[in-house]
Short mmCIF file of C-alpha atoms in Angstrom, two decimals:
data_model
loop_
_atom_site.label_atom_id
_atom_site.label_comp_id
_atom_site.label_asym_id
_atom_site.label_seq_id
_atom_site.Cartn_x
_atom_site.Cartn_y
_atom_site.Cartn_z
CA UNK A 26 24.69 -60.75 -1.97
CA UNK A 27 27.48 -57.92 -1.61
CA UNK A 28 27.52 -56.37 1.89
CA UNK A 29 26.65 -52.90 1.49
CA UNK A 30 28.51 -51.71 4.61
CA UNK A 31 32.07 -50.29 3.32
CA UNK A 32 34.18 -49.98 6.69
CA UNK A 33 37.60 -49.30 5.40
CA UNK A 34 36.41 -46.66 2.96
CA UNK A 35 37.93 -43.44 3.48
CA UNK A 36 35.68 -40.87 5.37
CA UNK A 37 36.98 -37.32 4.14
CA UNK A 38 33.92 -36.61 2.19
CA UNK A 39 32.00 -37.78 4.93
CA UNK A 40 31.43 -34.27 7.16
CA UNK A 41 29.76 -36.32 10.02
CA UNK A 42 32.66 -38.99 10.48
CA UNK A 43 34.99 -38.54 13.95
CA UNK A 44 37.95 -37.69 13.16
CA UNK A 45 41.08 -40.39 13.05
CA UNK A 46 42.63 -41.40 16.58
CA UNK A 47 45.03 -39.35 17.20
CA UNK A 48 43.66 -35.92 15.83
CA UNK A 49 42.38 -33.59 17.81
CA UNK A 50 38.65 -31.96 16.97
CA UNK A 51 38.57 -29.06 15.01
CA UNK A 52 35.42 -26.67 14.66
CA UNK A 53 33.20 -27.41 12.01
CA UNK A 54 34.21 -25.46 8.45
CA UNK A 55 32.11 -25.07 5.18
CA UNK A 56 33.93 -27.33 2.71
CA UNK A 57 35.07 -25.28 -0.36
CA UNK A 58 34.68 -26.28 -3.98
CA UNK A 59 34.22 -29.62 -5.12
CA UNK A 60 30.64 -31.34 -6.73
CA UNK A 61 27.53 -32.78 -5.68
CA UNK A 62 26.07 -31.43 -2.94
CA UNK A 63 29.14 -30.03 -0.81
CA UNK A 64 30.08 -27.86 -3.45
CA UNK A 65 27.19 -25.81 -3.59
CA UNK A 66 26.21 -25.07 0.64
CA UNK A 67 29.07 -23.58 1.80
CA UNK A 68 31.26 -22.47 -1.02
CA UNK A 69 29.67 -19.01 -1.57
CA UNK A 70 30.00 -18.07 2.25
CA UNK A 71 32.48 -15.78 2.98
CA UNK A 72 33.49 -16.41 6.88
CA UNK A 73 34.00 -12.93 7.56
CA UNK A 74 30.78 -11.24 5.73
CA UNK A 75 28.55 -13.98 4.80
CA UNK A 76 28.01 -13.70 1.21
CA UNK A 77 29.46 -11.51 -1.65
CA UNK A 78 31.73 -9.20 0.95
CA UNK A 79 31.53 -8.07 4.44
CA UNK A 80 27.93 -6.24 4.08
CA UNK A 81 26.77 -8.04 7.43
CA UNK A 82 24.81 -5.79 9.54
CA UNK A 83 26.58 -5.04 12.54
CA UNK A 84 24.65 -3.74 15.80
CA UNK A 85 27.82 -2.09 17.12
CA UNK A 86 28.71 -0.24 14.43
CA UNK A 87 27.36 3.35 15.05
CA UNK A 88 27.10 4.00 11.46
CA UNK A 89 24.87 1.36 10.53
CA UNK A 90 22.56 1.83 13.60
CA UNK A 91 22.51 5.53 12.52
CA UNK A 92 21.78 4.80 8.96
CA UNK A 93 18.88 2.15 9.97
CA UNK A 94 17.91 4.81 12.55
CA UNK A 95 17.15 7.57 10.17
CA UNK A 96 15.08 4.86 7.89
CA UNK A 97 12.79 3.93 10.73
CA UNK A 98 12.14 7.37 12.19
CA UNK A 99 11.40 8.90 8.57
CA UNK A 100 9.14 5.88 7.34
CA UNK A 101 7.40 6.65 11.01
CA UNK A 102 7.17 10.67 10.42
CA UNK A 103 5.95 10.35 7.28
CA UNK A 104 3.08 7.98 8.25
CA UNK A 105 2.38 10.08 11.41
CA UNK A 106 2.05 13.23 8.43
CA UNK A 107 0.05 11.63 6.84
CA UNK A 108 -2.65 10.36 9.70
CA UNK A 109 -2.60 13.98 11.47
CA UNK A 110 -0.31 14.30 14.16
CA UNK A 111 2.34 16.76 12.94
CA UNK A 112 4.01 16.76 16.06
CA UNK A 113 5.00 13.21 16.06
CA UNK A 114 6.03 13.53 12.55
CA UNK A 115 7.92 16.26 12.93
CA UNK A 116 9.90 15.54 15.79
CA UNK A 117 10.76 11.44 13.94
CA UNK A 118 11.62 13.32 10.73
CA UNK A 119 14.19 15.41 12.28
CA UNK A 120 16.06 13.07 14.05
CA UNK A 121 15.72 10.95 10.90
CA UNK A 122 17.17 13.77 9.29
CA UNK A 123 20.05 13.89 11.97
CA UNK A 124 20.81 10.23 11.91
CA UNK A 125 20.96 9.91 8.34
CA UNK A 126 23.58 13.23 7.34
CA UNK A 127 25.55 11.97 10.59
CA UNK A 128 25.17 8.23 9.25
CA UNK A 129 26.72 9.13 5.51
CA UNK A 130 29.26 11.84 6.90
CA UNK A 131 30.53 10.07 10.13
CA UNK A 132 33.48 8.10 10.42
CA UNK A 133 33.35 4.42 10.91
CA UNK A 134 35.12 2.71 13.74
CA UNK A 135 36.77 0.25 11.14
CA UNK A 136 38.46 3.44 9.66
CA UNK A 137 39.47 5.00 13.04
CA UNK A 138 40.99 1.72 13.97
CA UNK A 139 42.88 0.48 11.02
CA UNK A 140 45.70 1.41 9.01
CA UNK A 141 44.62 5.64 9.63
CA UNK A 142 46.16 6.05 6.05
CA UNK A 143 44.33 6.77 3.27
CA UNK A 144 41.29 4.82 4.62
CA UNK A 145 40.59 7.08 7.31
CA UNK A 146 40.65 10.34 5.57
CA UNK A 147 37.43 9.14 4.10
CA UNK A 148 34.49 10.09 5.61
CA UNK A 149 31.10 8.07 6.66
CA UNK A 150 30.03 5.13 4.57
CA UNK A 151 32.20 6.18 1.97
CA UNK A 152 35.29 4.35 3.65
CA UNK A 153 33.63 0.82 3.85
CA UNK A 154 33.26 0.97 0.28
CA UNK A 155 31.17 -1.58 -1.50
CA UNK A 156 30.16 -3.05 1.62
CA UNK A 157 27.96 -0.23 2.63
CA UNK A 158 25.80 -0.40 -0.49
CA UNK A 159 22.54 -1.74 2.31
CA UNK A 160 23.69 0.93 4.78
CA UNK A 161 24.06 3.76 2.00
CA UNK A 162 20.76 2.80 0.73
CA UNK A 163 18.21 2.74 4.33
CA UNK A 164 20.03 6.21 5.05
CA UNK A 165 19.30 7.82 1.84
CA UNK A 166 15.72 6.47 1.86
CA UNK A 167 15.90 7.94 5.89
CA UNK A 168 16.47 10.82 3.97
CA UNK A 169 13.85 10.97 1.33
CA UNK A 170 11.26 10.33 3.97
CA UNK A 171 12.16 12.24 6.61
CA UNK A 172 11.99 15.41 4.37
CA UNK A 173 8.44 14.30 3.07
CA UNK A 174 7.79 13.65 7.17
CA UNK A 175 9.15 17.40 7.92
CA UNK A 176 7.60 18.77 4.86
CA UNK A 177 3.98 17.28 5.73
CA UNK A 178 3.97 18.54 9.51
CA UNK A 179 4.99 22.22 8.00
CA UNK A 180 2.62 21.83 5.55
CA UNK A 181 -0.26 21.34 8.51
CA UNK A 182 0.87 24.12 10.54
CA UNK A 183 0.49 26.81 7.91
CA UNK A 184 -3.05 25.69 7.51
CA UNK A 185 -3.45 25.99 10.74
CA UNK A 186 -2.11 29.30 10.92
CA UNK A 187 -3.62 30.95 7.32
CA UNK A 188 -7.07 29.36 8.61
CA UNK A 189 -7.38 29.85 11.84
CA UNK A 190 -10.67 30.93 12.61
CA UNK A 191 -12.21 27.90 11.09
CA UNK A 192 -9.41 25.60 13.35
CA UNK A 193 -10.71 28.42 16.43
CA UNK A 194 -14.46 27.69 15.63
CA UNK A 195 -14.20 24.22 14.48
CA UNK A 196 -12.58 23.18 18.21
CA UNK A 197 -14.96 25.46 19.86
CA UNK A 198 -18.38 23.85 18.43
CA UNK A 199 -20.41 22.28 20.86
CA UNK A 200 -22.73 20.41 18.46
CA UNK A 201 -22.72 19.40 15.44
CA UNK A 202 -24.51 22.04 13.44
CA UNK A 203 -22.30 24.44 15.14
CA UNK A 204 -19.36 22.69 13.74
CA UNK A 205 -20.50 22.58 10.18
CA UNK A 206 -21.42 26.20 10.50
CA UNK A 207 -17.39 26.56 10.37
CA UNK A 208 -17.24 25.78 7.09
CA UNK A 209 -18.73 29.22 5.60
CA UNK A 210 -14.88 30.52 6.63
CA UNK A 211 -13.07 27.90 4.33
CA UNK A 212 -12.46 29.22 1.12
CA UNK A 213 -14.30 27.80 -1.94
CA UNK A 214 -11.35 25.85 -3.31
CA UNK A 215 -9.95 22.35 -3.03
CA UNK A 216 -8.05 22.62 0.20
CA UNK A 217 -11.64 24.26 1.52
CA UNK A 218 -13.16 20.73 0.15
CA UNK A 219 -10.41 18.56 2.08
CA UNK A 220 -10.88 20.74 5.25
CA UNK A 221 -14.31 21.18 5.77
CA UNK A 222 -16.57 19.39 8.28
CA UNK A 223 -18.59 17.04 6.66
CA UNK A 224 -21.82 15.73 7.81
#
């Protein structure tokens, strides 16, 4: 019966194996190319963006905290709108508003502190190019929602304002029957169906 233990077999493929006497350690590396198994773990990996391009999401980068910034505070405004509390909403979708314009128009610190050629006469995520595709994106959808957060809050304040009285009697009711008495100054129209008191 063959022994199945192979000690003088080579041990490059082997990514556990010490290394040789003699040579020092060295930190552990993705092996690149090849078949089997190796080939396919590591290869795609780019060490200095993970995969497909340096798109990693870096917490010290301004721009990027800006751009995820203005995605969080609009998605917040606009739910906020849409519950009742303008005030909350407003206040998110402006400074989603801020953080995304300054998050596509400011200048990256990569740009600043490179060549200063022709890469930093581009502006905001512009000068990362196709690595700012996931940056690009959360600040443009910061956008979108922080408009419909800003838009919603207005929207409540001029009903508040065109009907006050019913907002005036509505708060002022001390029972119920008082408070669906304040529907008679609603107008007879859909937004007088989504405002009125209901039983």
């Amino acid at each position: 019966m063959p022994d199945r233990r192979q000690p003088d077999s080579p041990t490059d493929d082997n990514p556990f194996a010490a290394p040789p006497e003699g040579r020092p350690d060295q930190p552990w590396q993705p092996r690149r190319g090849g078949n089997g198994e190796g080939g396919g773990g590591g290869g795609g990996q780019d060490p200095e963006g993970g995969r497909g391009g340096p798109a990693r999401w870096d917490p010290t980068d301004p721009i990027q905290r800006r751009a995820r910034y203005a995605l969080l505070a609009g998605m917040w405004g606009f739910f906020f709108g849409i519950f009742g509390i303008p005030s909350v909403g407003l206040l998110l979708g402006a400074l989603a508003l801020y953080w995304g314009i300054s998050a596509l128009r400011g200048r990256p610190a990569t740009a600043e502190a490179g060549q200063g050629g022709a890469q930093s006469t581009q502006g905001g995520l512009a000068a990362l190019g196709e690595a700012a595709r996931p940056q690009r994106t959360a600040a443009v959808s910061g956008l979108v929602t922080a408009s419909l957060a800003i838009l919603l809050a207005m929207s409540s304040y001029a009903l508040q304002l065109v009907y006050k009285d019913f907002y005036v009697c509505r708060d002022d009711a001390l029972t119920n029957a008082a408070e669906l008495q304040c529907n008679s100054l609603l107008p007879d129209n859909l937004v007088g169906d989504i405002l009125k008191v209901r039983q």
